[in-house]
Amino acid sequence: MSIRAAARRPWCSLLTRRFSSSSSAAVDSLILRSLKDHYHEISRMTPPPKVNPPSPFSIVKGALDRDGPVLCGAYKDEEISISVMRLSNIVPPGADDGDDSINQLFLHVDVSKPSRAESLHFLCGLYPDALGIHSVCLRPKVDPNAASASSKSKAVSKYQGRVFQELDQKLRDAFHIFIEARGVNEKLFPFLQAWLYVKDHRNLMRWFKSVGTFINEQKSA
């Protein structure tokens, strides 16, 4: 390895020197101690105050333990479902977004009718004080518990309509009124922000525990 290459990866040579003469058991013990310390540190973090979702939404059962819709609700004969993710889960690592990665959420909002095989899908950006629409399209209804790869590919390959910002201003305003009438607005932010914290906290705790279990079983073997 050249000097320049070594400088780019100083931790490689450092770890090699530190552990080249160490036994596998000692390395496993070091990992387990570190995982345990982090686990206890995270477990002592104070969760945010409990926030209930605003009307007309309720929490989808089991949403904390899987990907998919977080909230569901109804408007007249329509069903509404909302999935959420943070901007920080979308932008490339190291991108300079300031507080946007924390204070901007992305919502996938599906509005469906019993008589229709398609749902009206909105991709929205949600801030503490505002909600903006990025795109609107019709796509086949997808059952999150039994979605096939073919149905997903059909939803992606179908014509998605014009870019939202290229639509007439009156039409864009009308779409905002449409989803706001169904309860999709900035009032969702406090609940979804707190919900994501709890989900991330639970996933991190589960990760520390599952990796520790794997290392411990390997050590015992």
mmCIF file of C-alpha atoms in Angstrom:
data_model
loop_
_atom_site.group_PDB
_atom_site.id
_atom_site.type_symbol
_atom_site.label_atom_id
_atom_site.label_comp_id
_atom_site.label_asym_id
_atom_site.label_seq_id
_atom_site.Cartn_x
_atom_site.Cartn_y
_atom_site.Cartn_z
ATOM 1 C CA MET A 1 0.000 0.000 0.000
ATOM 2 C CA SER A 2 1.341 3.431 -0.924
ATOM 3 C CA ILE A 3 1.826 6.228 1.640
ATOM 4 C CA ARG A 4 -1.013 8.170 0.044
ATOM 5 C CA ALA A 5 -3.345 5.161 0.222
ATOM 6 C CA ALA A 6 -2.373 4.542 3.839
ATOM 7 C CA ALA A 7 -3.104 8.164 4.687
ATOM 8 C CA ARG A 8 -6.580 7.803 3.267
ATOM 9 C CA ARG A 9 -7.219 4.768 5.457
ATOM 10 C CA PRO A 10 -5.233 5.321 8.677
ATOM 11 C CA TRP A 11 -7.640 3.219 10.704
ATOM 12 C CA CYS A 12 -6.729 0.103 8.667
ATOM 13 C CA SER A 13 -3.108 0.040 9.724
ATOM 14 C CA LEU A 14 -4.011 1.126 13.264
ATOM 15 C CA LEU A 15 -6.433 -1.725 13.751
ATOM 16 C CA THR A 16 -4.006 -4.189 12.192
ATOM 17 C CA ARG A 17 -1.229 -3.195 14.598
ATOM 18 C CA ARG A 18 -3.526 -3.161 17.602
ATOM 19 C CA PHE A 19 -5.191 -6.515 17.028
ATOM 20 C CA SER A 20 -2.743 -8.536 14.977
ATOM 21 C CA SER A 21 -1.566 -10.347 18.100
ATOM 22 C CA SER A 22 -4.900 -10.344 19.921
ATOM 23 C CA SER A 23 -6.975 -13.451 20.276
ATOM 24 C CA SER A 24 -10.401 -13.685 18.693
ATOM 25 C CA ALA A 25 -11.956 -14.057 22.147
ATOM 26 C CA ALA A 26 -10.414 -10.793 23.322
ATOM 27 C CA VAL A 27 -11.760 -8.952 20.283
ATOM 28 C CA ASP A 28 -15.219 -10.440 20.845
ATOM 29 C CA SER A 29 -15.134 -9.357 24.490
ATOM 30 C CA LEU A 30 -14.162 -5.827 23.474
ATOM 31 C CA ILE A 31 -17.070 -5.624 21.016
ATOM 32 C CA LEU A 32 -19.526 -7.013 23.569
ATOM 33 C CA ARG A 33 -18.437 -4.528 26.247
ATOM 34 C CA SER A 34 -18.758 -1.632 23.809
ATOM 35 C CA LEU A 35 -22.184 -2.787 22.598
ATOM 36 C CA LYS A 36 -23.371 -3.163 26.185
ATOM 37 C CA ASP A 37 -22.149 0.334 27.107
ATOM 38 C CA HIS A 38 -23.884 1.877 24.093
ATOM 39 C CA TYR A 39 -27.049 -0.111 24.786
ATOM 40 C CA HIS A 40 -27.281 1.179 28.354
ATOM 41 C CA GLU A 41 -26.452 4.723 27.249
ATOM 42 C CA ILE A 42 -29.220 4.725 24.637
ATOM 43 C CA SER A 43 -31.699 3.081 27.030
ATOM 44 C CA ARG A 44 -31.303 6.002 29.464
ATOM 45 C CA MET A 45 -32.213 8.636 26.850
ATOM 46 C CA THR A 46 -35.376 10.546 27.666
ATOM 47 C CA PRO A 47 -38.056 9.968 25.023
ATOM 48 C CA PRO A 48 -40.047 12.927 23.686
ATOM 49 C CA PRO A 49 -43.450 13.658 25.254
ATOM 50 C CA LYS A 50 -46.181 11.382 23.944
ATOM 51 C CA VAL A 51 -48.102 13.032 21.105
ATOM 52 C CA ASN A 52 -51.321 11.709 19.621
ATOM 53 C CA PRO A 53 -51.949 11.995 15.880
ATOM 54 C CA PRO A 54 -54.425 14.712 14.902
ATOM 55 C CA SER A 55 -57.902 13.866 13.659
ATOM 56 C CA PRO A 56 -58.883 11.969 11.542
ATOM 57 C CA PHE A 57 -55.829 9.709 11.803
ATOM 58 C CA SER A 58 -54.975 6.711 13.941
ATOM 59 C CA ILE A 59 -51.725 4.765 14.204
ATOM 60 C CA VAL A 60 -51.426 1.667 12.024
ATOM 61 C CA LYS A 61 -51.046 -1.382 14.257
ATOM 62 C CA GLY A 62 -47.487 -2.726 14.241
ATOM 63 C CA ALA A 63 -46.113 0.270 12.299
ATOM 64 C CA LEU A 64 -43.144 0.677 14.686
ATOM 65 C CA ASP A 65 -41.870 -2.792 13.844
ATOM 66 C CA ARG A 66 -42.016 -2.648 10.046
ATOM 67 C CA ASP A 67 -41.764 -0.329 7.066
ATOM 68 C CA GLY A 68 -44.945 0.977 5.537
ATOM 69 C CA PRO A 69 -47.878 3.194 6.471
ATOM 70 C CA VAL A 70 -47.738 4.911 9.857
ATOM 71 C CA LEU A 71 -51.158 6.559 9.935
ATOM 72 C CA CYS A 72 -54.516 5.694 8.452
ATOM 73 C CA GLY A 73 -57.722 7.670 8.316
ATOM 74 C CA ALA A 74 -60.949 8.174 6.448
ATOM 75 C CA TYR A 75 -62.624 11.034 4.617
ATOM 76 C CA LYS A 76 -66.185 10.334 3.484
ATOM 77 C CA ASP A 77 -65.823 7.082 1.483
ATOM 78 C CA GLU A 78 -62.045 7.459 1.013
ATOM 79 C CA GLU A 79 -59.214 5.738 2.844
ATOM 80 C CA ILE A 80 -56.045 7.719 3.552
ATOM 81 C CA SER A 81 -52.685 6.240 4.503
ATOM 82 C CA ILE A 82 -49.452 8.062 5.322
ATOM 83 C CA SER A 83 -45.864 6.809 5.340
ATOM 84 C CA VAL A 84 -42.984 8.987 6.525
ATOM 85 C CA MET A 85 -39.193 9.254 6.325
ATOM 86 C CA ARG A 86 -36.602 11.894 7.163
ATOM 87 C CA LEU A 87 -34.684 13.937 4.622
ATOM 88 C CA SER A 88 -31.506 12.623 6.273
ATOM 89 C CA ASN A 89 -32.472 9.119 5.079
ATOM 90 C CA ILE A 90 -32.601 10.326 1.466
ATOM 91 C CA VAL A 91 -29.784 12.840 0.950
ATOM 92 C CA PRO A 92 -26.234 11.483 0.408
ATOM 93 C CA PRO A 93 -24.049 11.257 3.543
ATOM 94 C CA GLY A 94 -22.062 14.431 4.160
ATOM 95 C CA ALA A 95 -24.450 16.692 2.279
ATOM 96 C CA ASP A 96 -24.691 20.104 3.914
ATOM 97 C CA ASP A 97 -28.361 20.512 4.739
ATOM 98 C CA GLY A 98 -28.145 22.232 8.122
ATOM 99 C CA ASP A 99 -31.261 21.556 10.166
ATOM 100 C CA ASP A 100 -33.293 20.522 7.114
ATOM 101 C CA SER A 101 -32.432 16.842 7.580
ATOM 102 C CA ILE A 102 -34.134 16.969 11.008
ATOM 103 C CA ASN A 103 -36.886 19.477 10.362
ATOM 104 C CA GLN A 104 -38.042 18.196 6.982
ATOM 105 C CA LEU A 105 -39.980 14.991 6.604
ATOM 106 C CA PHE A 106 -41.130 13.273 3.425
ATOM 107 C CA LEU A 107 -44.656 11.911 3.345
ATOM 108 C CA HIS A 108 -46.155 9.348 0.988
ATOM 109 C CA VAL A 109 -49.897 9.967 1.080
ATOM 110 C CA ASP A 110 -52.303 7.537 -0.603
ATOM 111 C CA VAL A 111 -55.963 8.439 -1.093
ATOM 112 C CA SER A 112 -58.043 5.489 -2.265
ATOM 113 C CA LYS A 113 -61.701 4.784 -3.017
ATOM 114 C CA PRO A 114 -63.419 1.382 -2.634
ATOM 115 C CA SER A 115 -64.624 1.390 -6.244
ATOM 116 C CA ARG A 116 -61.234 2.219 -7.776
ATOM 117 C CA ALA A 117 -58.277 -0.072 -8.426
ATOM 118 C CA GLU A 118 -55.909 2.910 -8.240
ATOM 119 C CA SER A 119 -55.056 5.377 -5.506
ATOM 120 C CA LEU A 120 -54.082 9.034 -5.784
ATOM 121 C CA HIS A 121 -50.532 9.249 -4.503
ATOM 122 C CA PHE A 122 -48.916 12.434 -3.149
ATOM 123 C CA LEU A 123 -45.241 12.886 -2.293
ATOM 124 C CA CYS A 124 -45.040 15.779 0.169
ATOM 125 C CA GLY A 125 -42.396 17.653 2.120
ATOM 126 C CA LEU A 126 -43.479 18.393 5.689
ATOM 127 C CA TYR A 127 -41.999 21.132 7.888
ATOM 128 C CA PRO A 128 -43.022 22.286 11.394
ATOM 129 C CA ASP A 129 -44.957 25.176 9.864
ATOM 130 C CA ALA A 130 -45.767 24.141 6.294
ATOM 131 C CA LEU A 131 -46.470 21.316 3.862
ATOM 132 C CA GLY A 132 -45.527 21.267 0.190
ATOM 133 C CA ILE A 133 -46.446 18.851 -2.598
ATOM 134 C CA HIS A 134 -43.613 17.466 -4.735
ATOM 135 C CA SER A 135 -45.613 15.185 -7.007
ATOM 136 C CA VAL A 136 -49.071 13.746 -7.670
ATOM 137 C CA CYS A 137 -49.840 10.566 -9.589
ATOM 138 C CA LEU A 138 -52.286 7.690 -9.891
ATOM 139 C CA ARG A 139 -50.913 4.279 -9.060
ATOM 140 C CA PRO A 140 -52.346 0.802 -8.437
ATOM 141 C CA LYS A 141 -53.383 0.101 -4.872
ATOM 142 C CA VAL A 142 -50.605 -1.761 -3.088
ATOM 143 C CA ASP A 143 -51.257 -4.070 -0.154
ATOM 144 C CA PRO A 144 -48.218 -3.483 2.122
ATOM 145 C CA ASN A 145 -48.506 -7.048 3.465
ATOM 146 C CA ALA A 146 -48.692 -8.743 0.075
ATOM 147 C CA ALA A 147 -47.100 -6.413 -2.463
ATOM 148 C CA SER A 148 -45.422 -8.229 -5.333
ATOM 149 C CA ALA A 149 -42.432 -6.995 -7.267
ATOM 150 C CA SER A 150 -44.526 -6.969 -10.445
ATOM 151 C CA SER A 151 -47.194 -4.692 -8.965
ATOM 152 C CA LYS A 152 -44.536 -2.285 -7.744
ATOM 153 C CA SER A 153 -42.859 -2.212 -11.161
ATOM 154 C CA LYS A 154 -46.202 -1.491 -12.829
ATOM 155 C CA ALA A 155 -46.753 1.417 -10.457
ATOM 156 C CA VAL A 156 -43.354 2.840 -11.320
ATOM 157 C CA SER A 157 -43.522 2.282 -15.077
ATOM 158 C CA LYS A 158 -46.962 3.859 -15.529
ATOM 159 C CA TYR A 159 -47.064 7.452 -16.770
ATOM 160 C CA GLN A 160 -46.716 9.739 -13.755
ATOM 161 C CA GLY A 161 -48.191 12.912 -15.202
ATOM 162 C CA ARG A 162 -46.549 16.316 -15.474
ATOM 163 C CA VAL A 163 -43.997 17.649 -13.027
ATOM 164 C CA PHE A 164 -46.025 19.234 -10.230
ATOM 165 C CA GLN A 165 -44.295 22.615 -10.454
ATOM 166 C CA GLU A 166 -45.167 22.785 -14.151
ATOM 167 C CA LEU A 167 -48.889 22.594 -13.417
ATOM 168 C CA ASP A 168 -51.045 25.702 -13.445
ATOM 169 C CA GLN A 169 -50.939 27.596 -10.135
ATOM 170 C CA LYS A 170 -54.694 27.232 -9.661
ATOM 171 C CA LEU A 171 -54.428 23.465 -10.062
ATOM 172 C CA ARG A 172 -51.502 23.279 -7.614
ATOM 173 C CA ASP A 173 -53.488 25.307 -5.081
ATOM 174 C CA ALA A 174 -56.498 23.038 -5.590
ATOM 175 C CA PHE A 175 -54.394 19.934 -4.841
ATOM 176 C CA HIS A 176 -53.166 21.568 -1.621
ATOM 177 C CA ILE A 177 -56.772 22.261 -0.607
ATOM 178 C CA PHE A 178 -57.634 18.649 -1.530
ATOM 179 C CA ILE A 179 -55.152 17.033 0.870
ATOM 180 C CA GLU A 180 -55.588 19.658 3.601
ATOM 181 C CA ALA A 181 -59.310 18.870 3.644
ATOM 182 C CA ARG A 182 -58.277 15.285 4.418
ATOM 183 C CA GLY A 183 -56.137 16.343 7.389
ATOM 184 C CA VAL A 184 -52.755 16.274 5.656
ATOM 185 C CA ASN A 185 -51.059 19.450 6.886
ATOM 186 C CA GLU A 186 -48.340 20.792 9.208
ATOM 187 C CA LYS A 187 -50.301 19.638 12.275
ATOM 188 C CA LEU A 188 -48.963 16.151 11.543
ATOM 189 C CA PHE A 189 -45.362 17.252 12.164
ATOM 190 C CA PRO A 190 -45.177 17.001 16.006
ATOM 191 C CA PHE A 191 -46.587 13.476 16.028
ATOM 192 C CA LEU A 192 -44.516 12.169 13.095
ATOM 193 C CA GLN A 193 -41.299 13.710 14.442
ATOM 194 C CA ALA A 194 -41.864 12.060 17.828
ATOM 195 C CA TRP A 195 -42.891 8.782 16.168
ATOM 196 C CA LEU A 196 -39.697 8.672 14.103
ATOM 197 C CA TYR A 197 -37.625 9.273 17.238
ATOM 198 C CA VAL A 198 -39.279 6.327 18.980
ATOM 199 C CA LYS A 199 -38.866 4.102 15.892
ATOM 200 C CA ASP A 200 -35.194 5.037 15.448
ATOM 201 C CA HIS A 201 -34.586 4.502 19.173
ATOM 202 C CA ARG A 202 -36.237 1.084 19.077
ATOM 203 C CA ASN A 203 -34.328 0.044 15.936
ATOM 204 C CA LEU A 204 -31.015 1.122 17.470
ATOM 205 C CA MET A 205 -31.695 -0.763 20.700
ATOM 206 C CA ARG A 206 -32.655 -3.843 18.667
ATOM 207 C CA TRP A 207 -29.481 -3.503 16.570
ATOM 208 C CA PHE A 208 -27.172 -3.372 19.603
ATOM 209 C CA LYS A 209 -28.933 -6.380 21.115
ATOM 210 C CA SER A 210 -29.006 -8.513 17.954
ATOM 211 C CA VAL A 211 -25.344 -7.840 17.067
ATOM 212 C CA GLY A 212 -24.360 -8.619 20.655
ATOM 213 C CA THR A 213 -26.308 -11.890 20.526
ATOM 214 C CA PHE A 214 -24.559 -12.839 17.274
ATOM 215 C CA ILE A 215 -21.086 -12.107 18.680
ATOM 216 C CA ASN A 216 -21.855 -13.896 21.931
ATOM 217 C CA GLU A 217 -23.072 -17.021 20.122
ATOM 218 C CA GLN A 218 -19.994 -16.959 17.913
ATOM 219 C CA LYS A 219 -17.835 -16.620 21.030
ATOM 220 C CA SER A 220 -19.560 -19.572 22.722
ATOM 221 C CA ALA A 221 -19.142 -21.722 19.606
#
